[in-house]
Short mmCIF file of C-alpha atoms in Angstrom, two decimals:
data_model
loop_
_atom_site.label_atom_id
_atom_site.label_comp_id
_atom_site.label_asym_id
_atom_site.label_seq_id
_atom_site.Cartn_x
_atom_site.Cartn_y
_atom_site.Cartn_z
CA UNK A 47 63.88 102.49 103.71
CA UNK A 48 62.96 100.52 100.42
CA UNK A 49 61.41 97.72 101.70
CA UNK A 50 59.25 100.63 104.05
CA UNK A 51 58.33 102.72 101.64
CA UNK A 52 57.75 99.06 99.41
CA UNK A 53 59.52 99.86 96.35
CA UNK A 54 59.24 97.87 92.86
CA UNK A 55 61.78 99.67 90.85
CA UNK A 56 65.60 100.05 91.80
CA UNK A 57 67.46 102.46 89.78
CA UNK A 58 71.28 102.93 90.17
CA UNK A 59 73.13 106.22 88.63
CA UNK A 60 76.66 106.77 89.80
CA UNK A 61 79.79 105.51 90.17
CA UNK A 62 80.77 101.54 91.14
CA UNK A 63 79.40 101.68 95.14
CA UNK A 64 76.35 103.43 93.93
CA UNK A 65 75.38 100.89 91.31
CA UNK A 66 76.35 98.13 93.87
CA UNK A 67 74.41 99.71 96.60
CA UNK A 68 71.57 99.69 94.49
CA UNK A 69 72.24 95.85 92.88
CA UNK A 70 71.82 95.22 96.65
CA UNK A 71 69.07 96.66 97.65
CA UNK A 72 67.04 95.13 94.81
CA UNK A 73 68.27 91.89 96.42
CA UNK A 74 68.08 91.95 99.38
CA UNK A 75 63.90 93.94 99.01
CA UNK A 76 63.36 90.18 97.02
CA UNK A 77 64.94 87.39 99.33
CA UNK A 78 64.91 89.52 102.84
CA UNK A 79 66.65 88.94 105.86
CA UNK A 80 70.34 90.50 106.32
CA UNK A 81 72.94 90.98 104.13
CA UNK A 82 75.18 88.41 106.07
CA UNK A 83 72.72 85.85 105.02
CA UNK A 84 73.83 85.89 101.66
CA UNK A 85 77.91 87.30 101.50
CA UNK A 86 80.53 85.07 100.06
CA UNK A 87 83.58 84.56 102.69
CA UNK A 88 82.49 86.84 105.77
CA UNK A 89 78.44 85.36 105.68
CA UNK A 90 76.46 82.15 105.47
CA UNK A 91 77.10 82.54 101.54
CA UNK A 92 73.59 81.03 101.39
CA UNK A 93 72.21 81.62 97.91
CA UNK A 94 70.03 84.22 96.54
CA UNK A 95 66.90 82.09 95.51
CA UNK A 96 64.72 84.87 93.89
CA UNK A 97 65.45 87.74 91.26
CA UNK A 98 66.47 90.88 92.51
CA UNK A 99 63.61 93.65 92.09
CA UNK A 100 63.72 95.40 88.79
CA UNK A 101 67.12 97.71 88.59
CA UNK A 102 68.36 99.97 86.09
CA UNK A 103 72.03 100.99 86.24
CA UNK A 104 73.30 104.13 84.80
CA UNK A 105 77.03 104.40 85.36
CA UNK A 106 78.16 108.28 85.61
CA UNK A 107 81.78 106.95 85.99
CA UNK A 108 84.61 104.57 83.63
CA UNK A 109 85.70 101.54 85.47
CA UNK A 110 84.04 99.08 87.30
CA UNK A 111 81.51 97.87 84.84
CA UNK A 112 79.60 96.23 87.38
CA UNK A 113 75.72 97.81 85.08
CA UNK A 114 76.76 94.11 83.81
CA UNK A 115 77.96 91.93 86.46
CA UNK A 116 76.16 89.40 88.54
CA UNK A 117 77.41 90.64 92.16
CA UNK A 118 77.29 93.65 94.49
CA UNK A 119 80.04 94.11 96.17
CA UNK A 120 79.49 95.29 100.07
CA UNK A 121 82.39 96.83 102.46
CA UNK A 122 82.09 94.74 106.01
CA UNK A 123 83.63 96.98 108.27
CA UNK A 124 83.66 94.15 110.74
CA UNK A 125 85.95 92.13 109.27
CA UNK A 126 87.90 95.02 107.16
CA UNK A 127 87.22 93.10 103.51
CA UNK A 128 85.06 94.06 100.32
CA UNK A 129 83.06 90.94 100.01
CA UNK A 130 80.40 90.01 97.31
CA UNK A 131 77.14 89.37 97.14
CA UNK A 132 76.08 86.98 94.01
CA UNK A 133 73.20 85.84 91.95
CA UNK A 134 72.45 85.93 88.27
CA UNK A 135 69.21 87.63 89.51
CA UNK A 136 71.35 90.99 89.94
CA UNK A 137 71.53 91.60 86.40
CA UNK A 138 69.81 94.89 85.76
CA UNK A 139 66.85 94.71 83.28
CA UNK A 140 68.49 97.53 81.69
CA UNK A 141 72.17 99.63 81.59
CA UNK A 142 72.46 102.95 80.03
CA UNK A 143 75.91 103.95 79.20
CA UNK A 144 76.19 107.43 78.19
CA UNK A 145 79.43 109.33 77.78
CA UNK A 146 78.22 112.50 78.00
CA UNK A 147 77.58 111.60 82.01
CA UNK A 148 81.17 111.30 82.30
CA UNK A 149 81.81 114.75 80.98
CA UNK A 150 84.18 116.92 83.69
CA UNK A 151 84.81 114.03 86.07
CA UNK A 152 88.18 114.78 87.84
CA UNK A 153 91.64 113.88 86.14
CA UNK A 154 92.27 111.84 89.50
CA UNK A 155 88.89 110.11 88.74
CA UNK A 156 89.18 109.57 85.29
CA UNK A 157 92.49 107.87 86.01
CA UNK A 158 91.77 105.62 88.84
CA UNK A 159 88.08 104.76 86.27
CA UNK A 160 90.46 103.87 83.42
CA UNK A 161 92.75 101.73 85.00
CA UNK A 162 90.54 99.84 87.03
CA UNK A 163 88.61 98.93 83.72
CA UNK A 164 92.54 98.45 82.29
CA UNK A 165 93.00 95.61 84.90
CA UNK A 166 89.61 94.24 84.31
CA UNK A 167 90.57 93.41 80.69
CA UNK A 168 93.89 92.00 81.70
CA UNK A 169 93.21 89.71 83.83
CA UNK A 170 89.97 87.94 81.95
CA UNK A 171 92.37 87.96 78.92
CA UNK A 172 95.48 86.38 81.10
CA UNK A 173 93.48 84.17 83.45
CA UNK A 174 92.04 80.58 83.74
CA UNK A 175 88.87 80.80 81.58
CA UNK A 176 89.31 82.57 79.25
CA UNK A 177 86.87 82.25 75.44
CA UNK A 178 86.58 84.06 72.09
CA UNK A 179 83.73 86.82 73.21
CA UNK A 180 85.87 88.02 76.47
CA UNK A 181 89.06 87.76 73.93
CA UNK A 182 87.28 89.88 71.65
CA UNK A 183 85.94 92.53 73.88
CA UNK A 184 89.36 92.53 76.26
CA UNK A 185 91.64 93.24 73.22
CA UNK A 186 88.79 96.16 72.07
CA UNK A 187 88.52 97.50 75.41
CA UNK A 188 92.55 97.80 76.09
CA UNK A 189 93.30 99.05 72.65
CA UNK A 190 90.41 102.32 73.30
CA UNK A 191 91.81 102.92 77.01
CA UNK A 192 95.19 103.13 75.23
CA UNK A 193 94.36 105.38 73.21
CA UNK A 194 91.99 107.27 74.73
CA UNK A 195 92.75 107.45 78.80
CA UNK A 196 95.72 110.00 78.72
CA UNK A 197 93.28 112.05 76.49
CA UNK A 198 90.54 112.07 78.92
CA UNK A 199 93.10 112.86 81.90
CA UNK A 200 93.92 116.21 80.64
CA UNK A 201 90.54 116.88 78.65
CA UNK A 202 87.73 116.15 80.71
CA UNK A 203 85.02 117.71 78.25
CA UNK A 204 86.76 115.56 75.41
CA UNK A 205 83.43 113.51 74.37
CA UNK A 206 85.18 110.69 72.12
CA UNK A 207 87.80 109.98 74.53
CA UNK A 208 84.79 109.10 76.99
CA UNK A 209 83.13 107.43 74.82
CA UNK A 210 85.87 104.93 74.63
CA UNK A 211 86.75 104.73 78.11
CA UNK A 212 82.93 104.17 78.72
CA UNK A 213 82.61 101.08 76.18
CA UNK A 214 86.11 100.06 77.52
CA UNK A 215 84.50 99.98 80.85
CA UNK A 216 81.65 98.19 79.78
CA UNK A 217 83.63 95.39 77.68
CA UNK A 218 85.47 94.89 81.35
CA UNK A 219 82.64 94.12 83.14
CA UNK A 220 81.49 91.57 80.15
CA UNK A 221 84.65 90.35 80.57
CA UNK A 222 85.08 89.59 84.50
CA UNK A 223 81.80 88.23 84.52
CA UNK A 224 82.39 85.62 81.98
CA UNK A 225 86.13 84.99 82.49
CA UNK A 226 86.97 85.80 86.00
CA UNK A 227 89.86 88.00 87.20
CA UNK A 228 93.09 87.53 88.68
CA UNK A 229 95.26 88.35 91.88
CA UNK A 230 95.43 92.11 91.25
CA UNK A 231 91.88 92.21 92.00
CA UNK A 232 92.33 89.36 94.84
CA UNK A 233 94.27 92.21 96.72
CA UNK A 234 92.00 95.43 96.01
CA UNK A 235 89.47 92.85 97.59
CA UNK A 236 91.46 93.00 100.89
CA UNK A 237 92.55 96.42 100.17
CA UNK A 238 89.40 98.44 100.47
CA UNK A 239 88.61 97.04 103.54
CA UNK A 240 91.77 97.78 105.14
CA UNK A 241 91.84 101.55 103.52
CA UNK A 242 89.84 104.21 102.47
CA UNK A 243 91.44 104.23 98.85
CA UNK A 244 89.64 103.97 95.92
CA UNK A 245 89.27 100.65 94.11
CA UNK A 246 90.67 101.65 90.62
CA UNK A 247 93.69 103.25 92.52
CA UNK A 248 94.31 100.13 94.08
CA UNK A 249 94.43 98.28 90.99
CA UNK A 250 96.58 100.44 89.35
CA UNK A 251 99.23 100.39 92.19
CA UNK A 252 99.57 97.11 91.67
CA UNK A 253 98.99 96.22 88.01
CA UNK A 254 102.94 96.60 86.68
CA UNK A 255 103.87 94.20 89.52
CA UNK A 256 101.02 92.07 89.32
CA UNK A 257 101.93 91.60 85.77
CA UNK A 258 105.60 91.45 86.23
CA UNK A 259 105.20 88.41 89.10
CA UNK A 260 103.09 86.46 86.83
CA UNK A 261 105.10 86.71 83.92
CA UNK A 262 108.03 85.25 86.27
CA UNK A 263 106.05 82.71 87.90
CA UNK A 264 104.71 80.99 84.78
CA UNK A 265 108.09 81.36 83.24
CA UNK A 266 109.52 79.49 86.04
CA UNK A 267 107.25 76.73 86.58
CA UNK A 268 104.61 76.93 83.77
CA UNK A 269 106.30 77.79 80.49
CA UNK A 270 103.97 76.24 78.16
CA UNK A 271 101.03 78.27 79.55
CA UNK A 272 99.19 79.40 76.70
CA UNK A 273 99.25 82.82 79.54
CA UNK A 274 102.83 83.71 78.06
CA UNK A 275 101.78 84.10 74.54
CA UNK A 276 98.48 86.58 75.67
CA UNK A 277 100.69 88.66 77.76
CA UNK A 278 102.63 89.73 74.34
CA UNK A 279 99.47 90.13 72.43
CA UNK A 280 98.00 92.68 75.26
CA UNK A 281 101.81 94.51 75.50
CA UNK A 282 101.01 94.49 71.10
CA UNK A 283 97.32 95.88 72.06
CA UNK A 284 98.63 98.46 74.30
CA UNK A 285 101.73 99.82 72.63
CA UNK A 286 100.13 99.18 68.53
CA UNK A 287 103.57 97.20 68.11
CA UNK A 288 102.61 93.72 66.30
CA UNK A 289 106.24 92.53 67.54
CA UNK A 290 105.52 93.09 71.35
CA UNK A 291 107.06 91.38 74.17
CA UNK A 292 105.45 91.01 77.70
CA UNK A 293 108.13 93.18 79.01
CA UNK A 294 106.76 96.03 76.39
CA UNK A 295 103.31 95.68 78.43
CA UNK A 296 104.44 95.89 81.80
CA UNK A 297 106.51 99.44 80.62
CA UNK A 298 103.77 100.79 78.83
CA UNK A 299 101.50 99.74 82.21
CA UNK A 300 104.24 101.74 84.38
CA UNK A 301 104.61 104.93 82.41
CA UNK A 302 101.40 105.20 82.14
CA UNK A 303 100.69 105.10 85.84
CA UNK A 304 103.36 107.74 86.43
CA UNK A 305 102.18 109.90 83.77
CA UNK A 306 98.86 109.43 85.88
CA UNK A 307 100.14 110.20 89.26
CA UNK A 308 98.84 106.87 90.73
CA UNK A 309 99.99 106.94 94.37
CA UNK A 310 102.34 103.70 95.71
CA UNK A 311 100.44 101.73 98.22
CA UNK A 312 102.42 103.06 101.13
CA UNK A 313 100.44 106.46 100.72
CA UNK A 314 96.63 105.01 100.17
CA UNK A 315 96.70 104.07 104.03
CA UNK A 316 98.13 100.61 103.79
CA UNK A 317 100.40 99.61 107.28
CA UNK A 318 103.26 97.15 107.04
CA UNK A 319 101.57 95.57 110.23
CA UNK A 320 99.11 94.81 107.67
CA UNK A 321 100.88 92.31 105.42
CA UNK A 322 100.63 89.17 107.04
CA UNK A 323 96.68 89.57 107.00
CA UNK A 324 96.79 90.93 103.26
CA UNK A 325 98.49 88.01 101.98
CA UNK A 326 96.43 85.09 103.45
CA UNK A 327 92.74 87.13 102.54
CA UNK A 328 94.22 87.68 99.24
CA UNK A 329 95.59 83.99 98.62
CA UNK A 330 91.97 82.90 99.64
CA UNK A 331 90.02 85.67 97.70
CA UNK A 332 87.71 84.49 95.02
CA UNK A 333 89.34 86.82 92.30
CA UNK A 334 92.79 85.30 92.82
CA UNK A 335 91.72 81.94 91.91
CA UNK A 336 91.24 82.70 88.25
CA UNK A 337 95.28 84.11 88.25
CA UNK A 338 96.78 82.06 85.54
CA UNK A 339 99.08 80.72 87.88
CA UNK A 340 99.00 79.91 91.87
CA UNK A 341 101.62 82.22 93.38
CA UNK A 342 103.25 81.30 96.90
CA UNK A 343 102.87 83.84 99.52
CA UNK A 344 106.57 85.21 99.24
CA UNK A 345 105.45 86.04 95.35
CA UNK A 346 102.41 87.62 96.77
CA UNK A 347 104.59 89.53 99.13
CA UNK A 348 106.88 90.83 96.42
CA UNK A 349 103.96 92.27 94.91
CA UNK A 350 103.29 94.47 97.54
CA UNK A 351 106.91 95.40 98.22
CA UNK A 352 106.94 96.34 94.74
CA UNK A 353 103.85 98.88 94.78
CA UNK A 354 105.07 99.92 98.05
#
């Protein structure tokens, strides 16, 4: 219908498929053909060669941050998988983040928003590449969603609390698109294709896990991972206790997502006859090659036994 009616001008206000709907179109009205042409893992993965139309994203939700990432993520049906398509030409010309758009959204919502941005800031500040800006903005972003999400769950209407979930949101997408992300996100990939389940509930089921396997693994077999020390200083971020331990994070992760009623993957639509499939897609999922450590497939298994 865009390239009919021959739109110049994308604009994008909604939540994270909106926005990435829209990053799309503006792609795909620019470089033509199909979509497949261009998708990582499930398409030719050919690249993007010319600048998306002109977009402006205006997120009306807390999470995915993507008003400032460089891909579009696109459900294939086909193949059951959220795949990406990706090009520095998808960066919007402009974002407007304003909390007051957020105002009312749905406890359930608000939660799912939150925690999605949550593991967005973990994983950057845990993972392979991580740098001083992403550091900076992670550390911001966790220490406002602690303080601020629970507030927002019971209060809609309470403006400052969105305010800080919305920055919080946006610091996460600055932060995944300069520092990567990690295996939580390699299985929400797989995930959403398998189930109808939001993303941000999908990365909260398996968050406290996710955490809780790394922190083994690089115990185990990487101990002087530089990994170990930032998981205490996000457990100090979260819980405002200088003398943190991981352990502290991965509680303060857990209580928080029962206090938030996050459902256990076993009730989002997930089948055990699904497992064998989830684990290979995940282990070969672009997100899950920035984890701070490579995880064998039982590891990856005990992750979803865990959330189950």
């Amino acid at each position: 219908q865009a390239a009919q009616a021959s739109v110049e001008l994308v604009v994008g206000v909604g939540g994270g498929s909106v926005m990435d709907a829209a990053k799309a179109i503006a792609a795909m009205l620019a470089n033509g053909g199909d979509p497949l042409d261009y998708l990582e893992v499930v398409g030719s993965g050919k690249p993007l060669t010319h600048p998306a139309r002109p977009l402006i994203l205006v997120p009306t939700t807390a999470g995915t941050g993507t008003e400032v990432t460089k891909n579009a993520v696109l459900l294939s049906e086909e193949h059951r998988v959220k795949v990406s398509l990706r090009s520095p030409g998808l960066l919007p010309r402009l974002a407007l983040i304003d909390p007051e758009l957020m105002d009312g959204l749905p406890p359930d919502v608000t939660a799912w928003g939150g925690l999605d941005a949550l593991t967005q800031l973990i994983e950057p500040y845990v993972g392979l590449r991580p740098q001083p800006m992403t550091d900076a903005v992670c550390l911001e972003g966790m220490r406002r969603i602690a303080s601020s999400l629970r507030r927002a769950y019971a209060n809609g209407g309470d403006t400052a609390a969105r305010t800080d979930l919305a920055l919080a949101a946006l610091f996460s997408g600055i932060a995944l698109a300069n520092a990567g992300l990690g295996v939580i996100h390699g299985f929400a990939s797989v995930i959403g294709g398998m189930t109808d389940a939001h993303h941000g509930l999908v990365c909260a089921s398996l968050l406290p896990a996710g955490m809780q396997t790394n922190l083994a693994a690089l115990r185990s077999r990487a101990p002087d991972s530089p990994a170990l020390q930032r998981y205490a200083q996000l457990a100090a971020a979260l819980t405002g206790k200088p003398d943190a331990r991981p352990e502290d994070g991965i509680a303060w992760v857990e209580l928080l997502s029962r206090e938030l009623r996050v459902a256990r993957l076993s009730e989002i639509g997930l089948r055990q006859g699904d497992m064998d499939v989830l684990i290979e897609r995940t282990a070969a999922a672009s997100s899950t090659q920035g984890n701070p450590i490579s995880l064998t497939g039982e590891e990856l298994r005990e992750i979803v036994r865990a959330s189950w």
